Amino acid sequence: MNTKTLLRSSSIMALGTIVSRVTGLIRGLLLVAVLGTTLLGDTFNVANTMPNILYNLIIGGALTAVFVPQIVRATGEKDGGSAFISRLFTITSVFLGGLVLIATIAAPLLVRIFATSYIGHPAFHVTTLFMRICLPQIFFMGLFALLAQVANAKDRFGPMMWAPVLNNLLAMFVFAWYYYKQVTHTVETIPTSEIWAIGLSTTLGYVAQALVLFPVIKRENIKIRFRFDWNDPEIKKSIRLATWTFIFAAISQLSYLITVNLSTSAAIKSLKDGVETGVGFTPYSNALLIYMLPHSIITISVVTALLPTLSKFAHEKKSELIHEQLVKAMRLVGVITVPSAIGFLIFGPVMTRALFFGISESDGNYLGYVLCAFGLGLMPMSLNLIALRGLNAYENVKLQVASNFAMNLVGAIISVGCAIWLPHKWVTVGLAAALSISYFVGAWFTIRLLKRYEINIHLGEVVGFYCKLIALALTIMIPLYFLQVHIPGGNTIRLLSVLIISAVGYLGLAKFVKVAEVHNLLEVFTRKSR
């Protein structure tokens, strides 16, 4: 797969991902406008994060990475993989159904674990109810992930990228309605009916997201039905590999547990100190939403298009081709992630003040500081994901666990240090910085582990290229930082001006110095627009 072919495959998914992420961002902005960034917003975000935590902990990694090679091989069988996929579908459905039941019963215990500071506070009961309404999302997340991987194995990437748009639109409709009503609530005053409406609309979005993929699978002549004959060698192999994925996910989620607990605790302590600005988990999760946009649009698209090719090369023992593909992917995503990272670092508050309406300027600024702290972590996060997919191709989850452990251990230590030494108000900003630093450790460690398969990615192949992109971005953005205060108009006009000037200046400068990846990127999208 050459650079232009990879770009074409990725751009198809990137278009769907852009719409998905933009609607997801609008959904998040509306939710902040309705619930705010203070304690009430934290209760929903902690509760709505729990399905993702449990899903990723138990089965998410297996469905999105470990099972891909098995599904690819199964689709080459006479029945098109129907038997294997049906068994996998049945196991996934039964397991996730049981998980939802247990988690819903244990919701109060989960709140005690993830938001210890809520015990004895009205926020505890609000969070518990939100969580019980949101937990069924786990089941439909699993179905969506499994069906999406089946579609990917058939080179049907589009539906996976577009289905979340429907999810977002459903939630946006409900949140927009409550914003239109202009009713301000706190954890003490929010009615139970509104908790149900907000929580249920979020969950129904995941139901719709999963169901729309069934017709896509049917058109590929794959017949899915419940099968309980699980005594299959490939199924056993998948479950064995998934065990290591569970350990991988457990490490990540334990680290996330620390983040949620420390950020919610910081919010409660800051409130007692008289700080009225939202400084808890909601600023963290919403800044993360913006931070993930470029990663989701370019890196996820490239990696999704690349993984089947990597699996094929690994099966054929062509490590030199895997090395070539990984380096191409790293350089390609850098064209977008590098200037995005610099932009977050320099213009974080400008972005959040303009994007998040319905909140105070101090709340908007604090969100921006969290986004700044996330900033430079964007580059190593993307590099780490691409390198991990190299290990995925060899179905070696053990090495991924080692890398993930090192990364999250560093992040956890720094996070606890932030909670101890920083003032309560600034703990959440410190937590974002801790995540960024941990990704540098993870990327370095994962790239070194690839040497086990004779894939030697040298620093000069990637770091030198990234330094060049950083220099180009800084050349445009540093002068613009000092000039942006003189741009007439409000926050929105200022943000649009900054984004347009930065993008045009960066791409123009990159093309002038003949950065080949930028030229290829522009060529592909120019052809598509024509």
Coordinates of C-alpha atoms in Angstrom, one line a residue:
M1 CA 0.0 0.0 0.0
N2 CA 1.8 3.2 -1.2
T3 CA 1.3 6.6 0.4
K4 CA -1.4 7.8 -2.1
T5 CA -3.3 4.5 -1.8
L6 CA -3.2 4.7 1.9
L7 CA -4.4 8.3 1.7
R8 CA -7.3 7.5 -0.6
S9 CA -8.5 4.7 1.7
S10 CA -8.0 6.9 4.8
S11 CA -9.7 9.9 3.2
I12 CA -13.0 7.9 2.7
M13 CA -13.0 7.1 6.4
A14 CA -11.8 10.5 7.4
L15 CA -14.8 12.2 5.8
G16 CA -17.2 10.1 7.9
T17 CA -15.0 10.6 10.9
I18 CA -14.9 14.3 10.5
V19 CA -18.7 14.5 10.4
S20 CA -18.9 12.1 13.3
R21 CA -16.4 14.0 15.4
V22 CA -17.9 17.4 14.5
T23 CA -21.4 16.3 15.5
G24 CA -19.9 14.7 18.6
L25 CA -18.2 18.0 19.5
I26 CA -21.5 19.9 19.0
R27 CA -23.2 17.3 21.2
G28 CA -20.6 17.9 23.9
L29 CA -20.9 21.6 23.6
L30 CA -24.7 21.4 24.0
L31 CA -24.3 19.1 27.0
V32 CA -22.0 21.6 28.7
A33 CA -24.5 24.4 27.9
V34 CA -27.2 22.4 29.6
L35 CA -25.3 20.9 32.6
G36 CA -22.4 23.3 32.9
T37 CA -18.8 22.4 33.8
T38 CA -19.3 22.3 37.6
L39 CA -20.6 19.4 39.8
L40 CA -23.8 18.6 37.9
G41 CA -21.8 18.2 34.7
D42 CA -19.4 16.0 36.5
T43 CA -22.1 13.7 37.7
F44 CA -23.3 12.9 34.1
N45 CA -19.7 12.7 32.7
V46 CA -18.6 10.3 35.4
A47 CA -21.8 8.1 34.9
N48 CA -21.6 8.2 31.1
T49 CA -17.9 7.4 31.2
M50 CA -18.5 4.2 33.1
P51 CA -19.9 2.2 30.1
N52 CA -16.7 3.1 28.2
I53 CA -14.5 2.1 31.1
L54 CA -16.2 -1.3 31.6
Y55 CA -16.5 -2.0 27.8
N56 CA -12.8 -1.2 27.2
L57 CA -11.8 -3.1 30.3
I58 CA -13.6 -6.3 29.5
I59 CA -13.8 -6.7 25.7
G60 CA -13.3 -3.5 23.8
G61 CA -9.6 -4.1 22.9
A62 CA -10.3 -7.6 21.8
L63 CA -13.1 -6.6 19.4
T64 CA -11.1 -3.7 17.9
A65 CA -7.7 -5.3 17.5
V66 CA -7.2 -9.0 18.6
F67 CA -10.2 -10.4 16.6
V68 CA -9.4 -8.6 13.4
P69 CA -6.8 -11.2 12.0
Q70 CA -9.3 -14.0 12.9
I71 CA -12.2 -12.3 11.2
V72 CA -10.0 -11.5 8.1
R73 CA -9.1 -15.2 7.8
A74 CA -12.6 -16.4 8.5
T75 CA -14.0 -14.3 5.6
G76 CA -11.9 -16.3 3.2
E77 CA -13.7 -19.5 4.1
K78 CA -16.4 -21.1 1.9
D79 CA -19.2 -19.7 4.0
G80 CA -17.7 -16.2 4.0
G81 CA -17.0 -16.5 7.7
S82 CA -20.6 -16.8 8.7
A83 CA -20.0 -19.7 11.2
F84 CA -17.1 -18.1 13.0
I85 CA -18.7 -14.7 13.1
S86 CA -22.0 -16.1 14.4
R87 CA -20.1 -17.9 17.2
L88 CA -18.2 -14.7 18.1
F89 CA -21.5 -12.7 17.9
T90 CA -23.2 -15.1 20.3
I91 CA -20.4 -15.2 22.8
T92 CA -20.1 -11.4 22.7
S93 CA -23.9 -10.9 23.2
V94 CA -24.2 -13.4 26.1
F95 CA -21.1 -12.0 27.8
L96 CA -22.1 -8.3 27.4
G97 CA -25.7 -9.0 28.5
G98 CA -24.4 -10.5 31.7
L99 CA -22.0 -7.7 32.2
V100 CA -24.7 -5.0 31.9
L101 CA -26.9 -6.8 34.4
I102 CA -24.1 -7.1 37.0
A103 CA -22.8 -3.5 36.5
T104 CA -26.3 -2.0 36.8
I105 CA -26.9 -3.8 40.1
A106 CA -23.4 -2.7 41.3
A107 CA -23.8 0.9 40.2
P108 CA -23.6 2.4 43.7
L109 CA -20.4 0.5 44.4
L110 CA -18.9 1.8 41.1
V111 CA -19.7 5.4 42.1
R112 CA -18.0 4.8 45.4
I113 CA -14.9 3.5 43.6
F114 CA -14.7 6.1 40.8
A115 CA -16.0 9.2 42.7
T116 CA -15.1 8.6 46.3
S117 CA -15.6 12.2 47.2
Y118 CA -19.3 12.0 46.3
I119 CA -20.2 9.7 49.2
G120 CA -22.6 11.5 51.5
H121 CA -23.2 14.3 48.9
P122 CA -26.3 14.7 46.7
A123 CA -24.1 14.2 43.7
F124 CA -23.8 10.5 44.7
H125 CA -27.5 9.7 44.0
V126 CA -27.6 11.7 40.8
T127 CA -24.5 10.0 39.5
T128 CA -25.9 6.5 40.4
L129 CA -29.1 7.1 38.5
F130 CA -27.3 8.5 35.5
M131 CA -25.0 5.5 35.5
R132 CA -27.8 2.9 35.7
I133 CA -29.5 4.5 32.6
C134 CA -26.2 4.7 30.7
L135 CA -24.8 1.2 31.5
P136 CA -26.8 -0.7 28.8
Q137 CA -24.6 1.2 26.3
I138 CA -22.0 -1.5 26.9
F139 CA -24.0 -4.1 25.1
F140 CA -24.6 -2.0 22.0
M141 CA -21.0 -0.7 22.0
G142 CA -19.9 -4.3 21.7
L143 CA -22.2 -5.2 18.9
F144 CA -21.2 -2.1 17.0
A145 CA -17.5 -2.8 17.4
L146 CA -17.9 -6.5 16.3
L147 CA -20.0 -5.7 13.3
A148 CA -17.7 -2.8 12.3
Q149 CA -14.7 -5.1 12.3
V150 CA -16.6 -7.6 10.1
A151 CA -17.4 -4.7 7.7
N152 CA -13.8 -3.6 7.7
A153 CA -12.6 -7.2 6.8
K154 CA -14.8 -6.8 3.7
D155 CA -13.2 -3.4 3.0
R156 CA -16.4 -1.6 4.0
F157 CA -14.9 1.2 6.1
G158 CA -17.6 3.8 5.5
P159 CA -20.5 2.5 7.7
M160 CA -18.2 2.2 10.8
M161 CA -17.4 5.9 10.4
W162 CA -20.9 7.2 9.6
A163 CA -23.0 5.2 12.1
P164 CA -21.8 7.3 15.1
V165 CA -23.3 10.4 13.4
L166 CA -26.8 9.0 13.9
N167 CA -25.9 8.5 17.6
N168 CA -24.8 12.1 17.9
L169 CA -27.8 13.5 16.2
L170 CA -30.2 11.8 18.5
A171 CA -28.5 13.1 21.6
M172 CA -28.1 16.6 20.1
F173 CA -31.8 16.9 19.5
V174 CA -32.5 16.2 23.2
F175 CA -29.7 18.4 24.5
A176 CA -30.8 21.3 22.2
W177 CA -34.4 21.0 23.5
Y178 CA -33.2 21.4 27.1
Y179 CA -30.9 24.3 26.2
Y180 CA -33.9 25.9 24.4
K181 CA -35.9 25.6 27.7
Q182 CA -33.1 27.6 29.4
V183 CA -33.6 25.9 32.8
T184 CA -30.5 25.9 35.1
H185 CA -30.2 23.1 37.6
T186 CA -27.8 21.9 40.3
V187 CA -27.3 18.4 41.7
E188 CA -29.8 19.3 44.4
T189 CA -32.6 20.6 42.0
I190 CA -32.4 18.6 38.8
P191 CA -35.7 16.6 38.4
T192 CA -35.6 12.8 38.1
S193 CA -37.5 13.1 34.8
E194 CA -34.7 15.2 33.3
I195 CA -32.0 12.7 34.4
W196 CA -34.0 10.0 32.6
A197 CA -34.4 12.0 29.5
I198 CA -30.8 13.0 29.2
G199 CA -29.5 9.5 30.1
L200 CA -31.9 7.6 27.9
S201 CA -31.3 9.8 24.9
T202 CA -27.6 9.0 25.2
T203 CA -28.2 5.3 25.5
L204 CA -30.7 5.1 22.6
G205 CA -28.0 6.7 20.4
Y206 CA -25.8 3.7 20.9
V207 CA -28.7 1.4 20.1
A208 CA -29.3 3.1 16.7
Q209 CA -25.5 3.1 16.0
A210 CA -25.3 -0.7 16.4
L211 CA -28.5 -1.6 14.6
V212 CA -27.7 0.3 11.3
L213 CA -24.8 -2.0 10.7
F214 CA -26.9 -5.2 10.4
P215 CA -28.1 -4.4 6.8
V216 CA -24.5 -3.7 5.8
I217 CA -23.3 -7.1 7.0
K218 CA -26.3 -8.8 5.3
R219 CA -25.4 -7.3 2.0
E220 CA -22.0 -8.9 2.3
N221 CA -23.7 -12.4 2.3
I222 CA -22.7 -13.0 5.9
K223 CA -25.5 -14.7 7.8
I224 CA -25.4 -14.0 11.5
R225 CA -27.4 -16.2 13.8
F226 CA -27.0 -17.4 17.4
R227 CA -24.7 -20.4 17.6
F228 CA -23.7 -22.1 20.9
D229 CA -21.2 -24.6 19.4
W230 CA -18.2 -22.7 20.8
N231 CA -15.8 -25.6 20.7
D232 CA -13.9 -24.1 17.8
P233 CA -10.1 -23.7 17.6
E234 CA -10.2 -20.2 16.3
I235 CA -12.7 -19.1 19.0
K236 CA -10.5 -20.6 21.7
K237 CA -7.5 -18.8 20.2
S238 CA -9.5 -15.5 20.1
I239 CA -10.5 -15.9 23.8
R240 CA -6.9 -16.7 24.8
L241 CA -5.6 -13.6 23.0
A242 CA -8.5 -11.6 24.5
T243 CA -7.2 -12.6 28.0
W244 CA -4.0 -10.6 27.4
T245 CA -6.1 -7.8 26.0
F246 CA -8.1 -7.7 29.2
I247 CA -4.8 -7.2 31.1
F248 CA -3.9 -4.4 28.7
A249 CA -7.2 -2.7 29.1
A250 CA -7.2 -3.2 32.9
I251 CA -4.0 -1.3 33.2
S252 CA -5.4 1.6 31.1
Q253 CA -8.7 1.7 33.1
L254 CA -6.9 1.6 36.5
S255 CA -5.0 4.7 35.3
Y256 CA -8.3 6.3 34.2
L257 CA -9.8 5.4 37.6
I258 CA -7.0 7.5 39.2
T259 CA -7.8 10.4 36.9
V260 CA -11.6 10.4 37.5
N261 CA -11.1 10.1 41.3
L262 CA -8.5 12.8 41.5
S263 CA -10.4 15.2 39.3
T264 CA -13.8 14.8 41.1
S265 CA -12.0 15.1 44.4
A266 CA -10.4 18.3 43.2
A267 CA -13.8 19.7 42.3
I268 CA -15.3 19.0 45.7
K269 CA -12.3 20.5 47.5
S270 CA -12.2 23.5 45.3
L271 CA -15.9 24.1 45.9
K272 CA -15.2 24.1 49.7
D273 CA -12.4 26.6 49.1
G274 CA -14.9 28.9 47.4
V275 CA -13.8 28.3 43.8
E276 CA -16.9 28.6 41.6
T277 CA -15.2 27.7 38.3
G278 CA -15.6 24.2 37.1
V279 CA -12.3 22.5 37.8
G280 CA -13.3 18.8 37.9
F281 CA -13.8 15.9 35.5
T282 CA -16.1 17.8 33.1
P283 CA -13.3 20.2 32.0
Y284 CA -11.0 17.2 31.6
S285 CA -13.4 15.2 29.5
N286 CA -14.5 18.1 27.3
A287 CA -10.9 19.3 26.6
L288 CA -10.2 15.7 25.8
L289 CA -13.0 15.7 23.3
I290 CA -11.4 18.5 21.3
Y291 CA -7.9 17.1 21.8
M292 CA -9.0 13.8 20.2
L293 CA -10.5 15.4 17.0
P294 CA -7.3 15.4 14.9
H295 CA -6.3 12.0 16.3
S296 CA -9.6 10.5 15.4
I297 CA -9.9 12.1 12.0
I298 CA -6.4 11.2 10.6
T299 CA -4.8 8.6 12.9
I300 CA -7.7 6.3 13.4
S301 CA -8.6 6.5 9.7
V302 CA -5.0 5.6 8.6
V303 CA -4.7 2.9 11.2
T304 CA -8.0 1.3 10.3
A305 CA -7.1 1.2 6.6
L306 CA -3.6 -0.1 7.4
L307 CA -4.3 -3.0 9.8
P308 CA -5.6 -5.6 7.3
T309 CA -2.5 -4.9 5.2
L310 CA -0.1 -5.2 8.2
S311 CA -1.8 -8.5 9.1
K312 CA -1.3 -9.8 5.6
F313 CA 2.4 -8.8 5.6
A314 CA 2.9 -10.4 9.1
H315 CA 1.4 -13.6 7.9
E316 CA 3.8 -13.6 4.9
K317 CA 6.7 -12.7 7.3
K318 CA 7.6 -9.5 5.4
S319 CA 8.9 -7.4 8.2
E320 CA 10.6 -4.9 5.9
L321 CA 7.2 -4.0 4.3
I322 CA 5.6 -3.6 7.7
H323 CA 8.4 -1.2 8.7
E324 CA 7.8 0.8 5.5
Q325 CA 4.1 1.0 6.1
L326 CA 4.5 2.1 9.7
V327 CA 6.9 4.8 8.9
K328 CA 4.7 6.1 6.1
A329 CA 1.7 6.2 8.5
M330 CA 3.7 8.0 11.2
R331 CA 4.9 10.6 8.8
L332 CA 1.5 11.0 7.2
V333 CA -0.4 11.5 10.4
G334 CA 2.2 14.0 11.6
V335 CA 1.2 16.4 8.9
I336 CA -2.1 16.9 10.8
T337 CA -1.2 16.0 14.4
V338 CA 1.9 18.2 14.7
P339 CA 0.3 21.6 13.9
S340 CA -2.8 20.6 15.8
A341 CA -0.7 19.9 18.9
I342 CA 1.1 23.3 18.6
G343 CA -2.3 25.0 18.0
F344 CA -3.7 23.4 21.2
L345 CA -0.7 24.5 23.2
I346 CA -0.7 28.1 22.0
F347 CA -4.4 28.8 21.4
G348 CA -6.2 26.5 23.9
P349 CA -8.2 29.2 25.7
V350 CA -9.0 31.0 22.4
M351 CA -10.6 27.7 21.2
T352 CA -12.6 26.9 24.3
R353 CA -13.9 30.4 24.9
A354 CA -15.3 30.4 21.4
L355 CA -16.6 26.8 21.3
F356 CA -18.2 26.4 24.7
F357 CA -21.3 28.7 24.9
G358 CA -23.6 29.0 27.9
I359 CA -20.7 29.0 30.4
S360 CA -18.7 31.8 32.1
E361 CA -15.4 33.2 30.6
S362 CA -13.5 31.8 33.6
D363 CA -14.9 28.3 32.9
G364 CA -14.0 28.7 29.2
N365 CA -10.5 29.8 30.1
Y366 CA -10.0 26.8 32.5
L367 CA -11.1 24.4 29.8
G368 CA -8.5 26.0 27.5
Y369 CA -5.7 25.5 30.1
V370 CA -6.6 21.8 30.3
L371 CA -6.5 21.7 26.5
C372 CA -3.0 23.4 26.5
A373 CA -1.8 20.7 28.9
F374 CA -3.0 17.9 26.6
G375 CA -1.3 19.7 23.7
L376 CA 2.0 18.0 22.9
G377 CA 0.7 14.6 23.9
L378 CA -1.2 14.4 20.6
M379 CA 2.0 13.5 18.6
P380 CA 3.2 10.6 20.8
M381 CA -0.3 9.3 21.2
S382 CA -0.7 8.8 17.5
L383 CA 2.8 7.4 17.1
N384 CA 2.1 4.9 19.9
L385 CA -1.2 3.8 18.3
I386 CA 0.5 3.1 15.0
A387 CA 3.3 1.2 16.6
L388 CA 0.8 -0.9 18.6
R389 CA -0.9 -1.9 15.4
G390 CA 2.4 -3.3 14.2
L391 CA 2.3 -5.6 17.2
N392 CA -1.4 -6.3 16.6
A393 CA -0.4 -7.6 13.1
Y394 CA 1.7 -10.3 14.8
E395 CA -1.1 -11.0 17.3
N396 CA 1.3 -10.3 20.2
V397 CA -0.7 -8.7 23.0
K398 CA 1.9 -9.5 25.6
L399 CA 4.3 -6.9 24.4
Q400 CA 1.4 -4.4 24.2
V401 CA 0.7 -5.1 27.8
A402 CA 4.3 -4.3 28.7
S403 CA 4.3 -1.0 26.8
N404 CA 0.9 0.0 28.3
F405 CA 2.1 -0.8 31.8
A406 CA 5.1 1.4 31.5
M407 CA 3.1 4.3 30.0
N408 CA 0.3 4.2 32.6
L409 CA 2.7 3.7 35.5
V410 CA 4.4 6.9 34.6
G411 CA 1.1 8.7 34.1
A412 CA -0.3 7.5 37.4
I413 CA 2.8 8.5 39.4
I414 CA 2.7 12.0 37.9
S415 CA -1.1 12.3 38.4
V416 CA -0.8 11.5 42.1
G417 CA 2.1 13.9 42.4
C418 CA -0.1 16.6 40.9
A419 CA -2.9 15.9 43.4
I420 CA -0.4 16.2 46.3
W421 CA 1.6 19.2 45.3
L422 CA -0.7 21.4 43.1
P423 CA -3.4 23.7 44.5
H424 CA -6.8 21.9 44.2
K425 CA -7.9 24.3 41.4
W426 CA -5.0 23.2 39.1
V427 CA -5.0 19.5 39.7
T428 CA -7.1 18.7 36.6
V429 CA -4.6 20.7 34.4
G430 CA -1.9 18.6 35.9
L431 CA -3.7 15.4 35.1
A432 CA -3.9 16.4 31.5
A433 CA -0.2 17.1 31.5
A434 CA 0.5 13.7 33.1
L435 CA -1.4 12.0 30.2
S436 CA 0.7 13.9 27.7
I437 CA 4.0 12.9 29.3
S438 CA 2.9 9.3 29.6
Y439 CA 2.3 9.0 25.8
F440 CA 6.0 9.9 25.2
V441 CA 7.0 7.0 27.3
G442 CA 4.5 4.7 25.6
A443 CA 5.5 5.6 22.1
W444 CA 9.2 5.2 22.8
F445 CA 8.6 1.8 24.5
T446 CA 6.3 0.4 21.8
I447 CA 8.7 1.4 19.0
R448 CA 11.5 -0.4 20.8
L449 CA 9.4 -3.5 21.2
L450 CA 8.9 -3.7 17.4
K451 CA 12.6 -4.7 17.2
R452 CA 11.6 -8.1 18.3
Y453 CA 10.2 -8.6 14.8
E454 CA 13.2 -7.0 13.1
I455 CA 11.2 -3.7 12.6
N456 CA 13.8 -1.1 13.4
I457 CA 12.2 2.4 13.2
H458 CA 15.1 4.8 13.7
L459 CA 14.5 8.2 15.3
G460 CA 15.7 10.0 12.2
E461 CA 12.9 8.5 10.1
V462 CA 10.2 10.1 12.3
V463 CA 11.6 12.6 14.9
G464 CA 13.6 14.6 12.4
F465 CA 10.5 14.9 10.2
Y466 CA 8.3 15.9 13.2
C467 CA 10.9 18.6 14.2
K468 CA 10.7 20.0 10.8
L469 CA 6.8 20.2 11.0
I470 CA 7.0 21.7 14.5
A471 CA 9.3 24.5 13.1
L472 CA 6.9 25.2 10.3
A473 CA 3.9 25.4 12.7
L474 CA 5.7 27.6 15.2
T475 CA 6.9 29.9 12.4
I476 CA 3.2 30.7 11.6
M477 CA 1.6 30.4 15.0
I478 CA 4.0 32.4 17.3
P479 CA 3.5 35.7 15.5
L480 CA -0.2 35.0 15.2
Y481 CA -0.4 34.5 18.9
F482 CA 0.7 38.1 19.5
L483 CA -1.3 39.5 16.7
Q484 CA -4.6 37.7 17.5
V485 CA -5.6 40.2 20.2
H486 CA -5.9 42.8 17.5
I487 CA -8.3 40.8 15.4
P488 CA -11.7 42.6 15.6
G489 CA -14.9 40.8 16.5
G490 CA -15.8 38.4 19.3
N491 CA -14.3 35.0 20.3
T492 CA -15.8 33.1 17.4
I493 CA -14.4 35.5 14.7
R494 CA -11.0 35.5 16.4
L495 CA -11.0 31.7 16.5
L496 CA -12.0 31.3 12.8
S497 CA -9.3 33.8 11.8
V498 CA -6.6 32.0 13.8
L499 CA -7.6 28.6 12.4
I500 CA -7.8 29.8 8.7
I501 CA -4.5 31.8 8.8
S502 CA -2.7 29.0 10.7
A503 CA -3.9 26.3 8.3
V504 CA -3.2 28.2 5.1
G505 CA 0.1 29.5 6.3
Y506 CA 1.3 26.1 7.5
L507 CA 0.2 24.2 4.4
G508 CA 1.7 26.9 2.1
L509 CA 5.0 26.9 4.0
A510 CA 5.1 23.1 4.0
K511 CA 4.5 22.9 0.3
F512 CA 7.2 25.6 -0.3
V513 CA 9.8 23.6 1.6
K514 CA 8.6 20.5 -0.4
V515 CA 7.2 18.3 2.4
A516 CA 6.1 15.4 0.2
E517 CA 3.4 14.1 2.6
V518 CA 1.6 17.5 2.5
H519 CA 1.8 17.5 -1.3
N520 CA 0.2 14.0 -1.4
L521 CA -2.5 15.0 1.1
L522 CA -3.5 18.1 -0.9
E523 CA -3.5 16.1 -4.2
V524 CA -5.8 13.4 -2.9
F525 CA -8.3 15.9 -1.4
T526 CA -8.1 18.1 -4.5
R527 CA -9.0 15.2 -6.7
K528 CA -11.9 14.2 -4.4
S529 CA -13.3 17.8 -4.4
R530 CA -13.2 17.8 -8.2

